[in-house]
mmCIF file of the C-alpha atoms, coordinates in Angstrom:
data_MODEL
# 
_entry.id   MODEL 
# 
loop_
_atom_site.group_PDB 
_atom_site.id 
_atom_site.type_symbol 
_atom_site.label_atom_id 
_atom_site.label_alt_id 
_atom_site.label_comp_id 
_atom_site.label_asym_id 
_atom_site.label_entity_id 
_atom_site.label_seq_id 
_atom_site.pdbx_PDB_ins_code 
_atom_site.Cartn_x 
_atom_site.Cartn_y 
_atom_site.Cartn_z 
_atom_site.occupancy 
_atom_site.B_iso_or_equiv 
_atom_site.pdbx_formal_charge 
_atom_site.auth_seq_id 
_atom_site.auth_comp_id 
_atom_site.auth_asym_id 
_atom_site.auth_atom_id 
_atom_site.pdbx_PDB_model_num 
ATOM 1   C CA . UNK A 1 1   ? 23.216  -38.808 17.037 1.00 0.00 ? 1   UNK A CA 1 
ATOM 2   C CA . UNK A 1 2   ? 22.469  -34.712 18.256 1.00 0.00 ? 2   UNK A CA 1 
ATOM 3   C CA . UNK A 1 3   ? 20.036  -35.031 20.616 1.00 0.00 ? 3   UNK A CA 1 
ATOM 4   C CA . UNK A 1 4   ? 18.637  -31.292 22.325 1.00 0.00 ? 4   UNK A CA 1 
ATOM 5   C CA . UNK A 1 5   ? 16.394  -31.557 25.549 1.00 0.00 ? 5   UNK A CA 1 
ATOM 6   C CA . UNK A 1 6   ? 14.412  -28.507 26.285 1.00 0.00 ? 6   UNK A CA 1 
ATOM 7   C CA . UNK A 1 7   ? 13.729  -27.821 29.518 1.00 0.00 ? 7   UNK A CA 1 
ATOM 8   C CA . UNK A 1 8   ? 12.040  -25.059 31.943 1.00 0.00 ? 8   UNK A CA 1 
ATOM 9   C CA . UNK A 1 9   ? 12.870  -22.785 34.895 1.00 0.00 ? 9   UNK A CA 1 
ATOM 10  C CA . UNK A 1 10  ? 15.367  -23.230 37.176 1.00 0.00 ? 10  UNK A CA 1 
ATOM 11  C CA . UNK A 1 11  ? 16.848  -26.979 38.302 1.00 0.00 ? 11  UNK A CA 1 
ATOM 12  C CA . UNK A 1 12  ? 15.467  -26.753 42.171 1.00 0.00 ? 12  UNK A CA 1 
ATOM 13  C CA . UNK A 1 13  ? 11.894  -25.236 40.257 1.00 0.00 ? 13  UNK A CA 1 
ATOM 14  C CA . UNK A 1 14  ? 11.438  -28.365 37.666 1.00 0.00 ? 14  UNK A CA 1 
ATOM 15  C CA . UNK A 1 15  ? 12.177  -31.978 38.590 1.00 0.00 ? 15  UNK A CA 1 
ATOM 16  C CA . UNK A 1 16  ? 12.490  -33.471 35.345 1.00 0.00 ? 16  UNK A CA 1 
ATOM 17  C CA . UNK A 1 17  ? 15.748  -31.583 34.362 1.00 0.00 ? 17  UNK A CA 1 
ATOM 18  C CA . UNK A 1 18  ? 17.838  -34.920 36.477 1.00 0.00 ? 18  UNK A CA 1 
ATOM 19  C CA . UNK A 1 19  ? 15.876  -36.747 33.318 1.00 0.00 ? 19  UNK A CA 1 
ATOM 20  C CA . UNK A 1 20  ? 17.844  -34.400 31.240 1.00 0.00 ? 20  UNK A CA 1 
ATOM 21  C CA . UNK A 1 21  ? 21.086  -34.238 32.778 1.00 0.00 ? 21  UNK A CA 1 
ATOM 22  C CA . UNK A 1 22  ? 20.871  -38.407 33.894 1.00 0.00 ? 22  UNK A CA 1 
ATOM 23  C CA . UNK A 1 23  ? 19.868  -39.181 30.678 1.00 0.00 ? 23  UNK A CA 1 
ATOM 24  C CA . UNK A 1 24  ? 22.045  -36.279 28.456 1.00 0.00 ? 24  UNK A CA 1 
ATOM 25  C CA . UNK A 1 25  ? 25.375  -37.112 30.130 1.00 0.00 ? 25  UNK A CA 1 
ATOM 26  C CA . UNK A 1 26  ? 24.694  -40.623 30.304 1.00 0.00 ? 26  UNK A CA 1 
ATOM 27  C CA . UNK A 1 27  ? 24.435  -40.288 26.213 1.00 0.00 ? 27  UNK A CA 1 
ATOM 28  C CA . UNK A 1 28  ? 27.221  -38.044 25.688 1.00 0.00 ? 28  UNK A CA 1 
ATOM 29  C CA . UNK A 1 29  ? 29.496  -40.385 27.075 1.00 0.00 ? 29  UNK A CA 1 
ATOM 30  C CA . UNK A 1 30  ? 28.287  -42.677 24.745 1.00 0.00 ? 30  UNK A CA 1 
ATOM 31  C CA . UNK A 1 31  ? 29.403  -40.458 22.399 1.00 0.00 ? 31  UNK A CA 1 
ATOM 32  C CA . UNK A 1 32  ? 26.686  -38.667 21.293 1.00 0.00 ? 32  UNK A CA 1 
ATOM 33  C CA . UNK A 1 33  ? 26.254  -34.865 20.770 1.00 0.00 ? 33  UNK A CA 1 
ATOM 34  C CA . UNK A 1 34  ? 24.051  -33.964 23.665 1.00 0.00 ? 34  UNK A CA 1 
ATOM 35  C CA . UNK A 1 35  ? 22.690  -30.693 23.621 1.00 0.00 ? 35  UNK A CA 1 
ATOM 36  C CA . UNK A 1 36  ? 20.225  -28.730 27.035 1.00 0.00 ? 36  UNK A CA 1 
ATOM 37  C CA . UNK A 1 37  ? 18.850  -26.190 26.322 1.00 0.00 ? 37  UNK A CA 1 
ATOM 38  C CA . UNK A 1 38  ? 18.149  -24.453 30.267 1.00 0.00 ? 38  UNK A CA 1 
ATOM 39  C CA . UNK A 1 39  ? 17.660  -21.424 31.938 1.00 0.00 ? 39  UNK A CA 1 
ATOM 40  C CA . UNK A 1 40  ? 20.465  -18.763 31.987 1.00 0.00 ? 40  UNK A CA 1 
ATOM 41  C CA . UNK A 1 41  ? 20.734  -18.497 35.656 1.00 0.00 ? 41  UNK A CA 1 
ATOM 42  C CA . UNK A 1 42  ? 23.402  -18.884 38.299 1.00 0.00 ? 42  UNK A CA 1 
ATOM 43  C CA . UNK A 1 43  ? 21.368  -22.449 39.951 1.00 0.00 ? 43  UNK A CA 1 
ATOM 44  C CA . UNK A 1 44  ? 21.209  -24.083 36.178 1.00 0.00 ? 44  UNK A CA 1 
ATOM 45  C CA . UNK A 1 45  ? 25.263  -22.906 35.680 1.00 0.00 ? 45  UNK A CA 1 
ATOM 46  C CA . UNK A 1 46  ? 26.420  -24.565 38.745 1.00 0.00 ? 46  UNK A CA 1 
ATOM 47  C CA . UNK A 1 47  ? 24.407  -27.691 38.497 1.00 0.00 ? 47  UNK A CA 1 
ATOM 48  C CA . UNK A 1 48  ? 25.040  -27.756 34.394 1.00 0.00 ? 48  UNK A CA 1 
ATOM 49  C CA . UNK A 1 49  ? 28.385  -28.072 35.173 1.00 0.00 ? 49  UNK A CA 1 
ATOM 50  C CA . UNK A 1 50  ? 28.054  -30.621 38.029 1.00 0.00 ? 50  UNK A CA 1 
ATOM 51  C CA . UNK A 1 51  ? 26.003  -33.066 36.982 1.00 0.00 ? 51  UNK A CA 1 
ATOM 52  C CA . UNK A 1 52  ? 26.594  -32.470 32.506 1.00 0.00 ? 52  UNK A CA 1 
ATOM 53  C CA . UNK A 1 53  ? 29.660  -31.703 31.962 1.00 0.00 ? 53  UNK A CA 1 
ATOM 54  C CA . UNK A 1 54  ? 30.046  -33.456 28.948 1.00 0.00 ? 54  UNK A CA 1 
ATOM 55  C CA . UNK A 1 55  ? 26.836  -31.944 27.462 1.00 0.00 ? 55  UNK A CA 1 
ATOM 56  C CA . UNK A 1 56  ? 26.722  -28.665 25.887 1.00 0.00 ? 56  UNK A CA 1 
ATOM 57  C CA . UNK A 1 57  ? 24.134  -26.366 27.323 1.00 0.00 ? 57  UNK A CA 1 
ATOM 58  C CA . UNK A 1 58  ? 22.305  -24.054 24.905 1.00 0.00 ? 58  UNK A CA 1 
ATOM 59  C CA . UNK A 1 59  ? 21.080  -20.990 27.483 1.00 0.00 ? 59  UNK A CA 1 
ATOM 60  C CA . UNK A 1 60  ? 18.167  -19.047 27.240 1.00 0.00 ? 60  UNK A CA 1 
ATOM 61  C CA . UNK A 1 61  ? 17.136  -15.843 28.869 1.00 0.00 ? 61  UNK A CA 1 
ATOM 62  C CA . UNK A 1 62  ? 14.426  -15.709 31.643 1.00 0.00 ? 62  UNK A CA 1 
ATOM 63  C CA . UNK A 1 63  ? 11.379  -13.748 29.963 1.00 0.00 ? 63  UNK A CA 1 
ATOM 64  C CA . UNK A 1 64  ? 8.199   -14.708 28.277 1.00 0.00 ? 64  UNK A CA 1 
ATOM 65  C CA . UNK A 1 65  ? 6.567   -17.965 26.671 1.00 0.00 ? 65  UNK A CA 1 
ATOM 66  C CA . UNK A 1 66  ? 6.923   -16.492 23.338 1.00 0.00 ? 66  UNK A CA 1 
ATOM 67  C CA . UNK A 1 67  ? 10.151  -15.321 23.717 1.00 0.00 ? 67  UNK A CA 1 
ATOM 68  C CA . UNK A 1 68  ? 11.455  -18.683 25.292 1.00 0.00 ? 68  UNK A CA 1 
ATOM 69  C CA . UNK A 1 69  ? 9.866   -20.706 22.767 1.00 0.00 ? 69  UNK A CA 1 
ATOM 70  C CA . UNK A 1 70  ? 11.167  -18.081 20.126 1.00 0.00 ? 70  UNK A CA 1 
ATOM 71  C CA . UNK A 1 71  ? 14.532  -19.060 21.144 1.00 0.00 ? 71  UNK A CA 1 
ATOM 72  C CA . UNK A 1 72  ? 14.472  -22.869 21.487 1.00 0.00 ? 72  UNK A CA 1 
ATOM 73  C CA . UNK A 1 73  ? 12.454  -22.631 17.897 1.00 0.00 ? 73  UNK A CA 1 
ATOM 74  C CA . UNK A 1 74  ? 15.577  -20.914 16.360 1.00 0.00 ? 74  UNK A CA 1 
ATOM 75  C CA . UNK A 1 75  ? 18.354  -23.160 18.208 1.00 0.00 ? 75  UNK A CA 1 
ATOM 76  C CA . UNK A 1 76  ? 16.105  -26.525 16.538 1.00 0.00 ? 76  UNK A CA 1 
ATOM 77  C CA . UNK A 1 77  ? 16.651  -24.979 13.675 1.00 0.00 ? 77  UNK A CA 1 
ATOM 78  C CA . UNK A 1 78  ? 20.461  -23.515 13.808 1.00 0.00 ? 78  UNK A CA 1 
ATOM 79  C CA . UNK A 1 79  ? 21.064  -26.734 15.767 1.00 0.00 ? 79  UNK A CA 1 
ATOM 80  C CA . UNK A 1 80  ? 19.346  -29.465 13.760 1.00 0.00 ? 80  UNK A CA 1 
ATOM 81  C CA . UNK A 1 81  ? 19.499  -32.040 16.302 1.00 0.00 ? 81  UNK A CA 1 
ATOM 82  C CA . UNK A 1 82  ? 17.908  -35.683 15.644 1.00 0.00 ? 82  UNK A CA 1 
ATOM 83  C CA . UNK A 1 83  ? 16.226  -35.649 18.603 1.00 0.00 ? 83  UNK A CA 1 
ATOM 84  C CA . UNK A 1 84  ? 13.875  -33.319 20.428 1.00 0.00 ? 84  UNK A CA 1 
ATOM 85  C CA . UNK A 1 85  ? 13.140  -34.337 23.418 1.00 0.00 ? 85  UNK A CA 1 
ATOM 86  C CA . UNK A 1 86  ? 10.594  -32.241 25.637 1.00 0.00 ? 86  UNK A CA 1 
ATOM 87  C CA . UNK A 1 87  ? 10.910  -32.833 29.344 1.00 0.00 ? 87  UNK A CA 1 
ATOM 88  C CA . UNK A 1 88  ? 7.201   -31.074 29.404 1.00 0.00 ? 88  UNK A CA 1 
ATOM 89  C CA . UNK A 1 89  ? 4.426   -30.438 27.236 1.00 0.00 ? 89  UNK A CA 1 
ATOM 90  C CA . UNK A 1 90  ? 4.376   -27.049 27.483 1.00 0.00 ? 90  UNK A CA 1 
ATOM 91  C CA . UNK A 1 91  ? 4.650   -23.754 24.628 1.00 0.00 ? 91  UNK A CA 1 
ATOM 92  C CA . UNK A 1 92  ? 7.683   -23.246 26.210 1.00 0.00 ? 92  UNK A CA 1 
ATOM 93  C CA . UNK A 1 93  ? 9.370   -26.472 24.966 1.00 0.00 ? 93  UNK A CA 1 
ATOM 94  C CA . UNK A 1 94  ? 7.815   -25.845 21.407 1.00 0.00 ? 94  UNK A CA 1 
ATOM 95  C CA . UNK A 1 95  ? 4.274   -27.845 22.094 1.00 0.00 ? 95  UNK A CA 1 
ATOM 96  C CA . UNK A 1 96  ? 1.995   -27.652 19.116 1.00 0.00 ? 96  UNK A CA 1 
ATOM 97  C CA . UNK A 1 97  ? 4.612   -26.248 16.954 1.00 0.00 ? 97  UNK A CA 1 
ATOM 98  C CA . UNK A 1 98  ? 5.698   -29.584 15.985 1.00 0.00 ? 98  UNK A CA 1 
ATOM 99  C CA . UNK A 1 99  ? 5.013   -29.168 12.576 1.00 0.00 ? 99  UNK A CA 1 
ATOM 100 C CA . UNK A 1 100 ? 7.160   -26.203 12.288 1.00 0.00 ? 100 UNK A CA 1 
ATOM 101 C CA . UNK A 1 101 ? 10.451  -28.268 13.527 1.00 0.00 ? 101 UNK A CA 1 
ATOM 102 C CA . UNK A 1 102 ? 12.672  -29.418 10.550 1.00 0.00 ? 102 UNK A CA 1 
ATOM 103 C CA . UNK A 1 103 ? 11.090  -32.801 8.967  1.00 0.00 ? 103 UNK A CA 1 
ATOM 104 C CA . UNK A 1 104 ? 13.897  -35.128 9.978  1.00 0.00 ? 104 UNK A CA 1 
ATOM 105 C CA . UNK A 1 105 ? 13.693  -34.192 13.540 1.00 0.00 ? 105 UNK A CA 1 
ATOM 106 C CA . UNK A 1 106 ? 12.001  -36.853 15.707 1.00 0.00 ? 106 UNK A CA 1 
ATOM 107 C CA . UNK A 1 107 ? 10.348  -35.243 18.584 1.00 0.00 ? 107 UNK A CA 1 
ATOM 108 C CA . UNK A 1 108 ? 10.117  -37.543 22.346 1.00 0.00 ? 108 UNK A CA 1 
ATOM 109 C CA . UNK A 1 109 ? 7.987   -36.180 24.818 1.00 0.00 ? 109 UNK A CA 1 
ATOM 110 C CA . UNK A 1 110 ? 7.931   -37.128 28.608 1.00 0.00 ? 110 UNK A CA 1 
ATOM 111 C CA . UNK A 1 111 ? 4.799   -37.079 30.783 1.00 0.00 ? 111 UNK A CA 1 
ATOM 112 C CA . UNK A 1 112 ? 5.765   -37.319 34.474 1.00 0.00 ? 112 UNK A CA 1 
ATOM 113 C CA . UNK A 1 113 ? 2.219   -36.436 35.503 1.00 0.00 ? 113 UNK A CA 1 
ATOM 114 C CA . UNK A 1 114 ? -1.711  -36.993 34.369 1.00 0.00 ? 114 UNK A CA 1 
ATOM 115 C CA . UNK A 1 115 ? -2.744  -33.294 34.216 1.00 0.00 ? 115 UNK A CA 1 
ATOM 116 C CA . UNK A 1 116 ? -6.545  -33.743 32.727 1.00 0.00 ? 116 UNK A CA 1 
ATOM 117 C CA . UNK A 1 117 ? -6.968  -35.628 36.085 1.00 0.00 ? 117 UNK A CA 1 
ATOM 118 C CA . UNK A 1 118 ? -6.675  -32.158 37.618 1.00 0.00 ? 118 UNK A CA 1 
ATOM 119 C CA . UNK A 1 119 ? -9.693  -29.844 38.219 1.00 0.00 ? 119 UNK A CA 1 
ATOM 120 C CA . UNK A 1 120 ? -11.636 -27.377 35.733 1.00 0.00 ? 120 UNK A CA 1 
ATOM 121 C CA . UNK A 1 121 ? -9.407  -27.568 32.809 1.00 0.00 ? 121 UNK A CA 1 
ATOM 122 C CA . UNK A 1 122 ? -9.694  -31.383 32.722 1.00 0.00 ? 122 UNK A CA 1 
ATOM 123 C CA . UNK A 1 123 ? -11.138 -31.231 29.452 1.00 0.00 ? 123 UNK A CA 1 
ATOM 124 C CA . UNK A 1 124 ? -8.493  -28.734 27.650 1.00 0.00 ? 124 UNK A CA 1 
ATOM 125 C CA . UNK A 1 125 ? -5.707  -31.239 29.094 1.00 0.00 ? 125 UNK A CA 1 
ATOM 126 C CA . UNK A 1 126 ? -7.601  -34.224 27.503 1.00 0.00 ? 126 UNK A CA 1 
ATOM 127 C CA . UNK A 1 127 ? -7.586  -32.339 24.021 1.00 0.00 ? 127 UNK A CA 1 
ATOM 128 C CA . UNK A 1 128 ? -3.672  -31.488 24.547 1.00 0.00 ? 128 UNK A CA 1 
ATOM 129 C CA . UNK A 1 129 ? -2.863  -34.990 25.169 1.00 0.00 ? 129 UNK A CA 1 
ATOM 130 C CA . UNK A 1 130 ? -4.505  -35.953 21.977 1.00 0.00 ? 130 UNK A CA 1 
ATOM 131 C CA . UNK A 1 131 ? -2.630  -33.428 20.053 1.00 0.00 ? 131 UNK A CA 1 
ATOM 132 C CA . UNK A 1 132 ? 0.704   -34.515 22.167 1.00 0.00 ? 132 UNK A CA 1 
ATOM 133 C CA . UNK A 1 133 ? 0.184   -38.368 20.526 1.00 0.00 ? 133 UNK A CA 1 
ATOM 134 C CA . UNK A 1 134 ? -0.368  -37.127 17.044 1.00 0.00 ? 134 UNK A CA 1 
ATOM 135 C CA . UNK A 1 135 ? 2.539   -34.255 16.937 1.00 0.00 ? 135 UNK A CA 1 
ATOM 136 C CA . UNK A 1 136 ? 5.465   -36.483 18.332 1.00 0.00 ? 136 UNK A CA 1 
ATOM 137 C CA . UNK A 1 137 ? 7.162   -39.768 17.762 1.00 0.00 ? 137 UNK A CA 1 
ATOM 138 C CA . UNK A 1 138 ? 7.814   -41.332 21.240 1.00 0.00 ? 138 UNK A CA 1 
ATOM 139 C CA . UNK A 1 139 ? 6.144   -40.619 24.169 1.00 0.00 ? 139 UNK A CA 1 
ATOM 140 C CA . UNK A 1 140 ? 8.164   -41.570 27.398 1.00 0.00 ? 140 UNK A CA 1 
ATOM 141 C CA . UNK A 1 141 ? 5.803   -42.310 30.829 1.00 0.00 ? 141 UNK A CA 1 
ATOM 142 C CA . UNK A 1 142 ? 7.194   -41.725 34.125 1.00 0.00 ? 142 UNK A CA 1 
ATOM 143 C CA . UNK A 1 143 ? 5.089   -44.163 35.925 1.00 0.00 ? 143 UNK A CA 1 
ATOM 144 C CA . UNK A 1 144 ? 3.554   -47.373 35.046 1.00 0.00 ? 144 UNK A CA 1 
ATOM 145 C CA . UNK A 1 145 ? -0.042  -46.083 35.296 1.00 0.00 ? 145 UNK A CA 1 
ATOM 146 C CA . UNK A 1 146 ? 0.628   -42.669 32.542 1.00 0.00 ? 146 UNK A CA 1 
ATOM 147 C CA . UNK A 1 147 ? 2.436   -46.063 30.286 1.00 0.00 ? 147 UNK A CA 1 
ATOM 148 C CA . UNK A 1 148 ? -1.394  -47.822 30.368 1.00 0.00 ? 148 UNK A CA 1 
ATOM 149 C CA . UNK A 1 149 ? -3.155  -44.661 29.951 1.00 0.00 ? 149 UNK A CA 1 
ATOM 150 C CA . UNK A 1 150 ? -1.537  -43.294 27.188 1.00 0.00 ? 150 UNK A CA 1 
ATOM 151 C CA . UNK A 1 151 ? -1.347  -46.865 25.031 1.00 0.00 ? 151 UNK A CA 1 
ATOM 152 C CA . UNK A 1 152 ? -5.409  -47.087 25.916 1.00 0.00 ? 152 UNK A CA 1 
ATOM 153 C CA . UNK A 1 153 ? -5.378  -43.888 24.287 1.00 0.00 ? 153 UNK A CA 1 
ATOM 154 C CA . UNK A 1 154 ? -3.845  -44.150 21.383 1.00 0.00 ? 154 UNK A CA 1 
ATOM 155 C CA . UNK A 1 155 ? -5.640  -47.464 20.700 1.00 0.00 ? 155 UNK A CA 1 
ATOM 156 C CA . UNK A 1 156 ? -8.943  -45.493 21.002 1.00 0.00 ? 156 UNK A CA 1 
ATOM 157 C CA . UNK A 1 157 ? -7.462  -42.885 18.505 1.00 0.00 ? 157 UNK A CA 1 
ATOM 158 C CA . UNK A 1 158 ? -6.160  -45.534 16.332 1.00 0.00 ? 158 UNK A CA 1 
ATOM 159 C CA . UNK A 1 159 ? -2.309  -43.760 16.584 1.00 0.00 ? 159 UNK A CA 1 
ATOM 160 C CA . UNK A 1 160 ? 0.668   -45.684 16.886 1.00 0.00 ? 160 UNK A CA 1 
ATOM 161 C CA . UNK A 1 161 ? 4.013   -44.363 18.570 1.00 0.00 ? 161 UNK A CA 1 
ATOM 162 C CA . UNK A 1 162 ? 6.427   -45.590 20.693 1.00 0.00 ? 162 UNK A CA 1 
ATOM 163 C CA . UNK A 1 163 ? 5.946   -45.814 23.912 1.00 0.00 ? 163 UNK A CA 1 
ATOM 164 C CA . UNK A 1 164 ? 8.620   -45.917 26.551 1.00 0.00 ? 164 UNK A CA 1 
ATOM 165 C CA . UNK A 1 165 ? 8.087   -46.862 30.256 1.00 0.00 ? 165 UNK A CA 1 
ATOM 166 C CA . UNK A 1 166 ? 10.771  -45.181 32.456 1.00 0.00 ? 166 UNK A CA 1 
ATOM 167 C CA . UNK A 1 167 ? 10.575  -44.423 36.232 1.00 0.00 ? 167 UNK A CA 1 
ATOM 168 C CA . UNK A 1 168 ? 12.867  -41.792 38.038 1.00 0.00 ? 168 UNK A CA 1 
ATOM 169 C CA . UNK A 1 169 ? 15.721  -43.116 39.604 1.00 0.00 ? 169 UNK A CA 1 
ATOM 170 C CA . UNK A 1 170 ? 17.903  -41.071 42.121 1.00 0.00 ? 170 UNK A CA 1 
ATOM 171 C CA . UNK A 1 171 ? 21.182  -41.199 43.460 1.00 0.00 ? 171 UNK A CA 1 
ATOM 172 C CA . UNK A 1 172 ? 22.431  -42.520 46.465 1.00 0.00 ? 172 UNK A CA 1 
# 
């Protein structure tokens, strides 16, 4: 199986790339063809190299949302992994372009946090999590409590996916 996570920023900037380095390397030396798509910067090459080494990295220049999500757009498609799995929801890491990914591609996304639980833009963040349910196949939950809110959810929308309930771990 070719599985690409897309991530953001730099490692130190954006906790959930140990998801995609834990979980990537752990796969690859199952044998699979693990691909990360990360940052082009000197932080990301040492710790790449570190903590994936048996992962491929696909790098991509600092610069703009469109640009970035430009670039992961055209390695999907060069690439044609299996799996996309999006260590954010974010435009960055191709959110609501779903439907432009090739139609075999199954697309995981990970929610580490509650966002329309935040402030003024609660109600924007409640529409994006509706569109996150419909536009990919497996939602992973970092905690327990994102697990319950997102199955209430999806039985209110009448959507079925697969849900996934896995906490961070960290090394010793």
């Amino acid at each position: 199986m070719k599985i690409l996570f897309l991530t953001l920023s730099k490692f130190s900037h954006f906790p959930t790339y140990k998801r995609a380095v834990g979980t990537g390397e752990a796969l690859a030396q199952l044998g699979h063809h693990v691909l990360i798509a990360a940052l082009d910067c000197e932080e990301n090459r040492l710790r790449m190299a570190k903590e994936a080494p048996h992962c491929e990295v696909v790098w991509f220049p600092r610069s703009g949302v469109l640009r970035e999500a430009l670039v992961k757009f055209r390695a999907v498609w060069h690439l044609r992994p299996d799996v996309v799995y999006s260590t954010s929801y974010s435009p960055r890491n191709l959110s609501f372009l779903g439907w432009l990914l090739p139609r075999r591609t199954r697309k995981t996304l990970e929610f580490c946090e509650l966002y329309s639980a935040y402030g003024q833009t609660q109600g924007l963040w409640k529409i994006k999590e509706r569109i996150a349910l419909r536009e990919n196949d497996c939602i992973l939950c970092a905690s327990r409590y994102l697990y319950d809110y997102f199955v209430a959810l999806m039985n209110h929308m009448n959507v079925a996916r697969r849900m996934i309930y896995s906490p961070y771990a960290y090394p010793d």
